[in-house]
């Protein structure tokens, strides 16, 4: 910062100063000192047009205004001049100074935090800047969920803290209804714990239904005036409401939205964790399902992390397709790893019976090379311990390891618990192996070559897809869904699509807002026949050959590998 003495008439309070809109401050404690000695601590200012705006130092400025009104001459004021254009830094400076002197009220803190978010600061950034927890920042930002009239009443201390905390959880419609009661002198608006019961008491009003009331066969309870009503059969309500949500979701995806994410019932959509993004730039819709049955569609958002990642790419000159940048794979990296390794195990097991294909693959590797052609065995590195355990139990893996034992015997090599390939650049070893191979029949050499090719076949590549499709590898013969698989698949849209795949549309739609855990339990029930019609031989789309994903987001690298394999094959 630059230190300078600035004429008093060139100074004004910045709108970014956190106390800008409040009444004139109490300066009785500092006015005598400034009258006698002037301003000792520089004001924090920044250039604004022909003058300067005060970011921090509002009380010192008002003290000088009082002295000027008394007729005294005000000398140029000592100031620290900030760089131009950094609104976020100015907001932070103002809040830091005021917090150090006096904790601001909740509304002042919310307004400043909200402007910082608008300037691109994340919740984590704000928490680190001011030395508070992220929960404290989120609580302050939650005031942004309130209607302006309610915020103003809270600022004026007409609403207590406990009541305002409950109102931040209310939908806009619930807030409007509560405000109407609060504003009516003949009505009594619920407060505190009574407000919580009023908001989440379990009653579901008929006007929140997305479906036609003609489809509801239960009783709707109305008051004596017949205005509105409550669903008596909440179980039937939720079945119909979830089906309507699913139908609406399908319609929105057909209308061109990249993704429509249905949140778990009761989970809130936090605007500060998301950035408004148009549909054409990859924005998606988040569906908030309230416990009172109300459904809110938040259109055109991506997560703040996705937005920041996009901004960094654009700043680096990477003009990748927006939709590609915001597409969200249905499988996490760990889940993709699980699928890749099982598909790899199945393919190389199938390869053992195809020596002519193995020979051609060997030649291709010799010519084109690969990440493994040094030579070394595929390490089959698992991201999760559960994945490693699952792979160890694979029928394909067991058959492959049994063949490895036989190959070691053919080569006269001791079993050492890992690969046949032991490339270390030692020509003595290569010469010794050559002597052994010269004594073996063509069939035996081809058997070894085939195994070595399978052992050095790289996992997670388009080649796995090509071979699996060419050989029509039957994953169902060597793999079945296990706990590790279900634990790693977490995308709700994909899980709901899997439920539709195994149990049908009615079951999937009827559970669209159920948690991922509940929906996976229903899938398991179909596979075991526990309370459901047992489904035998079922495979998730992304485990079968050819590969397929359930959602538009695809499955990351797995989808790209399948697409590449198809392009190559034609």
XYZ file of C-alpha atoms in Angstrom:
570
model
C 0.000 0.000 0.000
C 0.993 3.625 -0.580
C 0.924 6.068 2.366
C -0.289 9.598 1.552
C -1.902 12.686 3.123
C -5.169 13.354 1.296
C -7.286 16.542 1.491
C -10.352 15.995 3.666
C -12.802 17.105 0.948
C -11.594 14.280 -1.312
C -12.693 11.569 1.151
C -16.021 9.719 1.296
C -17.133 6.517 3.037
C -17.013 3.553 0.648
C -20.218 1.554 0.094
C -17.962 -1.461 0.736
C -17.356 -0.306 4.319
C -19.365 -2.804 6.377
C -21.017 0.011 8.387
C -21.718 2.227 5.370
C -25.530 2.113 5.538
C -25.803 2.472 9.296
C -26.511 5.655 11.245
C -23.683 7.977 12.243
C -21.358 6.233 14.717
C -20.710 7.138 18.345
C -17.417 9.091 18.312
C -17.475 10.480 21.843
C -14.554 8.306 22.945
C -12.131 9.319 20.165
C -13.248 12.882 19.318
C -11.270 14.641 22.132
C -8.057 12.881 21.110
C -8.495 13.742 17.411
C -9.316 17.370 18.309
C -6.077 17.588 20.259
C -3.663 15.473 18.210
C -5.353 14.840 14.861
C -5.669 11.396 13.239
C -2.796 9.186 14.401
C -3.801 5.910 12.683
C -4.070 6.172 8.866
C -7.445 5.609 7.240
C -7.612 2.717 4.777
C -8.751 4.166 1.420
C -8.691 3.496 -2.288
C -8.947 5.683 -5.383
C -12.467 6.340 -6.692
C -12.789 8.785 -9.577
C -11.360 12.155 -8.599
C -11.420 11.298 -4.874
C -10.929 8.471 -2.421
C -13.340 6.158 -0.632
C -12.800 5.030 2.950
C -12.737 1.251 3.360
C -11.827 1.317 7.066
C -11.720 4.289 9.446
C -15.316 5.507 9.323
C -15.363 6.754 12.948
C -12.148 8.755 12.458
C -13.720 10.298 9.329
C -16.904 11.306 11.217
C -14.755 12.823 13.970
C -13.051 15.001 11.329
C -16.473 15.976 9.908
C -17.569 17.128 13.379
C -14.392 19.189 13.777
C -14.954 20.756 10.336
C -18.542 21.685 11.272
C -17.185 23.421 14.368
C -15.288 25.753 12.043
C -11.822 24.360 12.579
C -9.548 23.739 9.625
C -8.924 20.056 8.878
C -5.427 19.250 7.664
C -4.838 16.618 4.945
C -5.606 13.191 6.412
C -3.005 10.383 6.685
C -4.210 7.443 4.564
C -3.042 4.040 3.386
C -4.075 3.783 -0.280
C -5.109 0.320 -1.522
C -4.810 -0.950 -5.077
C -7.792 -0.153 -7.314
C -10.453 -2.671 -8.301
C -10.108 -5.312 -5.587
C -13.576 -5.181 -4.031
C -13.067 -8.443 -2.165
C -9.853 -7.235 -0.516
C -11.592 -3.980 0.467
C -14.455 -5.871 2.070
C -12.051 -8.094 3.950
C -10.029 -5.139 5.192
C -13.161 -3.399 6.471
C -14.467 -6.465 8.265
C -11.087 -7.410 9.728
C -10.633 -3.959 11.248
C -14.149 -3.885 12.663
C -13.992 -7.434 14.008
C -10.732 -6.615 15.744
C -12.389 -3.617 17.429
C -15.976 -4.783 17.886
C -17.838 -7.891 16.667
C -20.344 -6.729 14.012
C -23.995 -7.707 14.271
C -25.204 -10.767 12.363
C -26.754 -8.830 9.478
C -23.621 -6.731 8.916
C -21.544 -9.891 8.899
C -23.953 -11.598 6.477
C -23.954 -8.643 4.074
C -20.159 -8.505 4.020
C -19.718 -12.262 3.658
C -22.352 -12.327 0.892
C -20.515 -9.620 -1.045
C -17.263 -11.553 -0.632
C -18.943 -14.651 -2.075
C -20.180 -12.537 -4.974
C -16.594 -11.391 -5.520
C -15.546 -15.045 -5.855
C -14.377 -15.919 -2.334
C -15.268 -19.426 -1.149
C -16.590 -20.289 2.306
C -13.183 -21.791 3.104
C -11.394 -18.604 1.972
C -13.612 -16.400 4.163
C -13.173 -18.675 7.189
C -9.378 -18.671 6.797
C -9.262 -14.901 6.342
C -11.164 -14.090 9.537
C -10.023 -16.973 11.703
C -13.488 -18.485 12.132
C -14.921 -21.913 11.349
C -16.659 -22.666 8.053
C -19.842 -23.430 10.020
C -19.840 -19.860 11.376
C -19.515 -18.497 7.842
C -22.329 -20.748 6.584
C -24.586 -19.678 9.456
C -24.030 -16.050 8.543
C -24.669 -16.728 4.845
C -27.847 -18.649 5.721
C -29.473 -15.287 6.455
C -29.477 -14.831 2.682
C -32.261 -17.443 2.509
C -34.588 -14.986 4.269
C -37.068 -12.633 2.618
C -35.909 -8.986 2.671
C -38.739 -7.972 5.059
C -37.712 -10.666 7.546
C -34.050 -9.648 7.333
C -34.952 -6.031 7.995
C -37.107 -6.988 10.986
C -34.227 -9.045 12.366
C -31.832 -6.116 11.841
C -34.248 -3.957 13.873
C -34.278 -6.630 16.623
C -37.986 -7.353 16.129
C -37.229 -11.080 15.686
C -35.168 -13.105 18.169
C -32.128 -15.263 17.285
C -33.835 -18.632 17.877
C -36.731 -17.727 15.589
C -34.466 -16.399 12.836
C -32.409 -19.597 12.950
C -35.516 -21.660 12.250
C -36.650 -19.296 9.480
C -33.371 -19.841 7.579
C -34.527 -23.442 7.128
C -37.939 -22.455 5.775
C -38.807 -22.309 2.086
C -39.762 -18.995 0.487
C -43.448 -19.962 0.556
C -43.252 -20.862 4.252
C -41.485 -17.580 5.031
C -44.166 -15.608 3.185
C -46.890 -17.399 5.135
C -45.093 -16.780 8.438
C -44.501 -13.094 7.585
C -48.199 -12.629 6.866
C -48.980 -13.937 10.360
C -46.223 -11.810 11.913
C -47.453 -8.644 10.176
C -51.107 -9.158 11.144
C -51.799 -7.640 14.606
C -54.751 -9.994 15.020
C -52.627 -13.120 14.358
C -49.861 -14.748 16.382
C -46.871 -16.030 14.408
C -45.126 -19.079 15.917
C -41.653 -18.446 17.332
C -38.740 -20.472 18.682
C -39.430 -24.183 19.153
C -43.086 -23.649 18.184
C -41.901 -22.336 14.808
C -39.800 -25.491 14.306
C -42.872 -27.622 14.960
C -44.890 -25.395 12.614
C -42.301 -25.829 9.833
C -41.479 -29.519 10.280
C -44.453 -30.954 12.130
C -45.071 -33.600 9.481
C -48.254 -32.130 8.000
C -48.289 -31.984 4.209
C -50.583 -29.454 2.557
C -52.466 -30.345 -0.585
C -51.176 -27.336 -2.532
C -47.588 -28.697 -2.616
C -48.505 -31.711 -4.774
C -46.858 -31.877 -8.200
C -49.340 -34.555 -9.233
C -53.044 -34.326 -9.999
C -55.103 -34.751 -6.825
C -57.355 -37.071 -8.832
C -54.588 -39.700 -8.610
C -54.635 -39.581 -4.807
C -57.126 -42.075 -3.338
C -56.605 -41.241 0.337
C -58.384 -38.658 2.456
C -57.604 -34.943 2.311
C -58.467 -33.310 5.639
C -59.877 -29.762 5.376
C -60.972 -27.182 7.930
C -64.558 -25.922 8.378
C -64.114 -23.328 5.638
C -62.773 -25.858 3.128
C -59.714 -23.745 2.394
C -56.752 -25.952 1.502
C -56.240 -29.328 3.104
C -53.794 -31.891 4.471
C -52.890 -35.314 3.087
C -53.997 -37.971 5.565
C -52.044 -40.745 3.796
C -48.458 -39.390 3.679
C -47.031 -42.675 2.351
C -49.258 -42.501 -0.728
C -48.466 -38.791 -1.092
C -44.721 -39.442 -1.225
C -45.088 -42.275 -3.744
C -47.067 -39.977 -6.064
C -44.841 -36.958 -5.401
C -41.651 -38.924 -6.116
C -43.127 -40.286 -9.350
C -44.030 -36.716 -10.372
C -40.493 -35.535 -9.552
C -39.050 -38.340 -11.674
C -41.357 -37.428 -14.573
C -40.408 -33.767 -14.288
C -36.723 -34.694 -14.184
C -37.030 -36.723 -17.400
C -38.839 -33.838 -19.101
C -36.129 -31.359 -18.091
C -33.356 -33.624 -19.396
C -35.242 -34.002 -22.692
C -35.516 -30.198 -22.775
C -31.729 -29.998 -22.943
C -30.516 -29.720 -19.365
C -27.216 -31.564 -18.871
C -28.217 -32.915 -15.482
C -31.087 -32.740 -13.003
C -29.997 -33.705 -9.489
C -32.659 -34.664 -6.940
C -31.356 -33.939 -3.425
C -32.179 -36.274 -0.559
C -35.496 -35.337 1.049
C -34.811 -32.706 3.716
C -31.408 -31.614 2.340
C -31.114 -27.897 1.583
C -29.653 -26.318 -1.543
C -26.994 -23.785 -0.478
C -26.569 -20.953 -2.964
C -23.178 -19.944 -1.591
C -21.747 -23.318 -2.648
C -23.020 -22.891 -6.226
C -22.666 -20.400 -9.068
C -25.457 -19.371 -11.440
C -24.680 -20.843 -14.878
C -26.862 -20.841 -18.034
C -28.095 -24.112 -19.505
C -26.058 -23.616 -22.669
C -22.882 -23.373 -20.567
C -23.495 -26.631 -18.718
C -25.703 -25.406 -15.881
C -27.789 -28.071 -14.211
C -30.969 -28.158 -12.120
C -30.983 -29.055 -8.424
C -34.297 -30.323 -7.038
C -34.825 -29.546 -3.342
C -37.431 -31.777 -1.698
C -38.675 -30.350 1.599
C -39.938 -32.526 4.433
C -43.290 -30.723 4.176
C -43.655 -32.081 0.616
C -42.744 -28.825 -1.129
C -40.453 -29.208 -4.155
C -38.191 -26.368 -5.310
C -36.365 -26.418 -8.665
C -33.112 -24.408 -8.652
C -32.373 -23.893 -12.347
C -28.998 -23.140 -13.868
C -26.254 -23.838 -11.301
C -22.899 -25.579 -11.045
C -20.850 -26.090 -7.908
C -18.424 -23.352 -6.926
C -15.547 -25.857 -7.253
C -16.563 -26.576 -10.857
C -16.824 -22.846 -11.556
C -13.365 -22.177 -10.083
C -11.877 -25.052 -12.087
C -13.424 -23.641 -15.274
C -12.078 -20.168 -14.479
C -8.575 -21.533 -13.974
C -8.743 -23.370 -17.320
C -9.934 -20.264 -19.137
C -7.217 -18.187 -17.487
C -4.671 -20.708 -18.740
C -6.050 -20.406 -22.276
C -7.800 -23.781 -22.280
C -11.053 -23.365 -24.211
C -12.424 -26.854 -23.582
C -16.116 -27.400 -24.232
C -18.206 -26.005 -21.343
C -20.494 -29.005 -21.200
C -17.477 -31.292 -20.968
C -16.044 -29.209 -18.132
C -19.235 -29.342 -16.079
C -20.273 -32.930 -16.878
C -20.215 -34.953 -13.696
C -19.156 -38.608 -14.051
C -21.602 -41.009 -12.441
C -18.705 -42.995 -10.926
C -16.027 -41.635 -8.605
C -12.384 -42.270 -9.448
C -12.300 -45.126 -6.932
C -15.429 -46.709 -8.410
C -13.989 -46.373 -11.906
C -10.840 -48.100 -10.664
C -12.931 -50.963 -9.267
C -14.764 -51.436 -12.558
C -11.574 -51.123 -14.617
C -9.760 -53.810 -12.664
C -12.625 -56.307 -12.830
C -13.082 -55.694 -16.559
C -9.326 -56.062 -17.039
C -9.254 -59.335 -15.104
C -12.108 -60.741 -17.172
C -10.554 -59.696 -20.492
C -7.084 -61.082 -19.863
C -8.621 -64.296 -18.534
C -10.527 -64.586 -21.812
C -7.296 -63.817 -23.669
C -5.665 -66.978 -22.282
C -7.669 -69.066 -24.757
C -6.698 -66.906 -27.753
C -2.993 -67.450 -28.547
C -3.258 -66.115 -32.114
C -4.781 -62.902 -30.826
C -2.125 -62.735 -28.123
C 0.609 -63.064 -30.771
C -0.812 -60.186 -32.720
C -1.151 -58.112 -29.572
C 2.459 -58.840 -28.759
C 3.578 -57.601 -32.171
C 1.444 -54.511 -31.765
C 3.052 -53.781 -28.414
C 6.498 -54.271 -29.867
C 5.806 -51.800 -32.624
C 3.653 -49.227 -30.898
C 4.861 -49.578 -27.322
C 2.809 -48.835 -24.245
C 3.178 -47.554 -20.750
C 4.000 -51.129 -19.687
C 6.300 -52.283 -22.491
C 9.607 -52.246 -20.600
C 8.462 -55.045 -19.930
C 6.504 -55.181 -16.656
C 3.311 -56.753 -15.395
C 0.121 -54.754 -14.884
C 0.328 -53.789 -11.165
C -3.465 -53.902 -10.638
C -3.183 -51.104 -8.094
C -6.423 -50.709 -6.173
C -7.487 -47.307 -4.787
C -9.376 -48.958 -1.940
C -8.574 -51.962 0.229
C -12.102 -53.240 -0.384
C -11.413 -53.213 -4.142
C -8.244 -55.262 -3.640
C -10.145 -57.778 -1.516
C -12.928 -58.012 -4.091
C -10.473 -58.541 -6.936
C -8.690 -61.290 -4.974
C -11.993 -63.201 -4.811
C -12.636 -62.860 -8.558
C -13.014 -66.110 -10.492
C -11.077 -64.608 -13.380
C -8.263 -63.533 -11.068
C -8.053 -66.977 -9.461
C -7.934 -68.740 -12.841
C -5.217 -66.391 -14.027
C -3.071 -67.007 -10.940
C -3.461 -70.764 -11.384
C -2.142 -70.414 -14.943
C 0.784 -68.342 -13.641
C 1.848 -71.286 -11.446
C 1.922 -73.587 -14.492
C 3.948 -71.083 -16.551
C 6.558 -70.766 -13.809
C 6.909 -74.550 -13.834
C 7.402 -74.565 -17.622
C 10.136 -71.956 -17.323
C 11.777 -73.698 -14.365
C 11.389 -70.561 -12.261
C 10.637 -70.587 -8.561
C 7.223 -69.379 -7.456
C 7.758 -66.007 -5.862
C 4.245 -64.701 -5.368
C 4.232 -62.105 -8.159
C 4.602 -61.803 -11.917
C 6.352 -64.021 -14.442
C 7.781 -60.883 -16.072
C 10.849 -59.687 -14.184
C 12.368 -57.108 -16.488
C 15.470 -55.566 -14.944
C 17.796 -55.170 -17.943
C 19.840 -58.196 -16.960
C 20.893 -59.991 -20.163
C 22.055 -63.028 -18.201
C 18.481 -63.661 -17.180
C 17.274 -63.184 -20.761
C 19.909 -65.671 -22.000
C 18.940 -68.227 -19.380
C 15.260 -67.921 -20.348
C 16.170 -68.315 -24.026
C 17.916 -71.624 -23.295
C 14.806 -72.838 -21.530
C 12.443 -71.676 -24.292
C 14.518 -73.400 -26.971
C 13.828 -76.721 -25.258
C 10.034 -76.176 -25.250
C 7.551 -77.040 -27.977
C 5.877 -74.396 -30.100
C 2.649 -74.949 -28.209
C 4.373 -74.434 -24.874
C 6.110 -71.265 -26.085
C 2.835 -69.936 -27.428
C 1.230 -70.679 -24.079
C 3.945 -68.652 -22.310
C 3.727 -65.835 -24.857
C -0.008 -65.677 -24.429
C 0.304 -65.487 -20.659
C 3.021 -62.794 -20.788
C 0.886 -60.724 -23.148
C -2.063 -61.026 -20.743
C 0.121 -60.196 -17.752
C 1.414 -57.012 -19.412
C -1.973 -55.927 -20.727
C -2.607 -52.435 -19.312
C -5.781 -51.866 -17.273
C -8.021 -48.855 -17.866
C -7.398 -48.511 -21.624
C -9.505 -48.649 -24.770
C -7.713 -51.920 -25.676
C -9.559 -53.675 -22.822
C -12.826 -52.537 -24.401
C -11.769 -53.705 -27.873
C -10.794 -57.186 -26.697
C -13.794 -57.564 -24.411
C -16.153 -56.663 -27.267
C -14.302 -58.847 -29.780
C -14.405 -61.900 -27.504
C -17.907 -61.171 -26.168
C -16.548 -61.506 -22.639
C -19.262 -62.682 -20.261
C -18.731 -60.685 -17.077
C -21.576 -62.540 -15.410
C -19.554 -65.755 -15.502
C -16.720 -64.288 -13.421
C -18.223 -61.383 -11.458
C -21.295 -60.549 -9.428
C -22.210 -57.357 -7.504
C -20.622 -57.285 -4.057
C -20.520 -54.878 -1.110
C -17.379 -53.138 -2.373
C -19.136 -52.335 -5.657
C -22.246 -50.884 -4.008
C -20.195 -48.867 -1.510
C -18.221 -47.176 -4.309
C -21.157 -46.235 -6.560
C -22.498 -42.981 -5.096
C -24.062 -40.886 -7.858
C -27.793 -40.667 -7.072
C -28.909 -40.333 -10.685
C -26.911 -43.422 -11.670
C -28.175 -45.383 -8.675
C -31.780 -44.490 -9.488
C -31.151 -45.547 -13.118
C -29.656 -48.830 -11.883
C -32.756 -49.358 -9.755
C -34.894 -48.798 -12.854
C -32.652 -51.243 -14.768
C -33.128 -54.026 -12.217
C -36.575 -53.268 -10.758
C -38.438 -51.270 -13.381
C -39.555 -47.658 -13.811
C -42.328 -47.692 -11.218
C -39.983 -48.779 -8.423
C -37.278 -46.275 -9.457
C -39.711 -43.353 -9.763
C -41.382 -44.208 -6.477
C -38.037 -43.910 -4.679
C -36.479 -41.012 -6.595
C -35.970 -38.832 -3.500
C -34.956 -41.694 -1.218
C -31.339 -41.708 -0.098
C -28.713 -43.508 -2.163
C -28.351 -45.997 0.698
C -32.063 -46.872 0.585
C -32.084 -47.260 -3.209
C -28.992 -49.519 -3.150
C -30.695 -51.640 -0.480
C -33.675 -52.106 -2.805
C -31.335 -53.186 -5.638
C -29.728 -55.737 -3.311
C -33.191 -57.003 -2.345
C -33.956 -57.672 -6.018
C -30.690 -59.566 -6.423
C -31.216 -61.693 -3.297
C -34.997 -62.042 -3.643
C -35.523 -60.648 -0.144
C -39.042 -59.207 -0.266
C -38.711 -58.599 -4.027
C -38.887 -60.651 -7.192
C -35.426 -62.154 -7.503
C -33.399 -61.039 -10.530
C -30.705 -63.481 -11.600
C -27.837 -62.771 -13.959
C -28.225 -58.990 -13.666
C -25.202 -56.874 -14.556
C -24.863 -53.081 -14.266
C -24.504 -51.557 -17.723
C -20.968 -50.392 -17.035
C -19.816 -53.910 -16.077
C -21.079 -55.642 -19.241
C -19.462 -55.706 -22.670
C -20.035 -53.568 -24.620
C -19.781 -50.766 -22.037
C -22.648 -48.338 -21.386
C -23.267 -45.606 -18.781
C -26.577 -44.730 -17.148
C -26.493 -40.920 -17.280
C -25.454 -38.168 -19.644
C -22.508 -37.438 -17.375
C -21.052 -40.838 -18.271
C -18.442 -42.641 -16.196
C -15.345 -40.543 -16.821
C -12.401 -42.436 -18.272
C -14.477 -45.590 -18.742
C -16.827 -43.765 -21.114
C -13.904 -42.232 -23.021
C -12.232 -45.635 -23.411
C -15.429 -47.189 -24.754
C -15.948 -44.300 -27.182
C -12.360 -44.583 -28.441
C -12.658 -48.356 -28.877
C -15.827 -47.899 -30.930
C -14.174 -45.245 -33.119
C -11.174 -47.483 -33.768
C -13.303 -50.541 -34.510
C -15.684 -48.552 -36.666
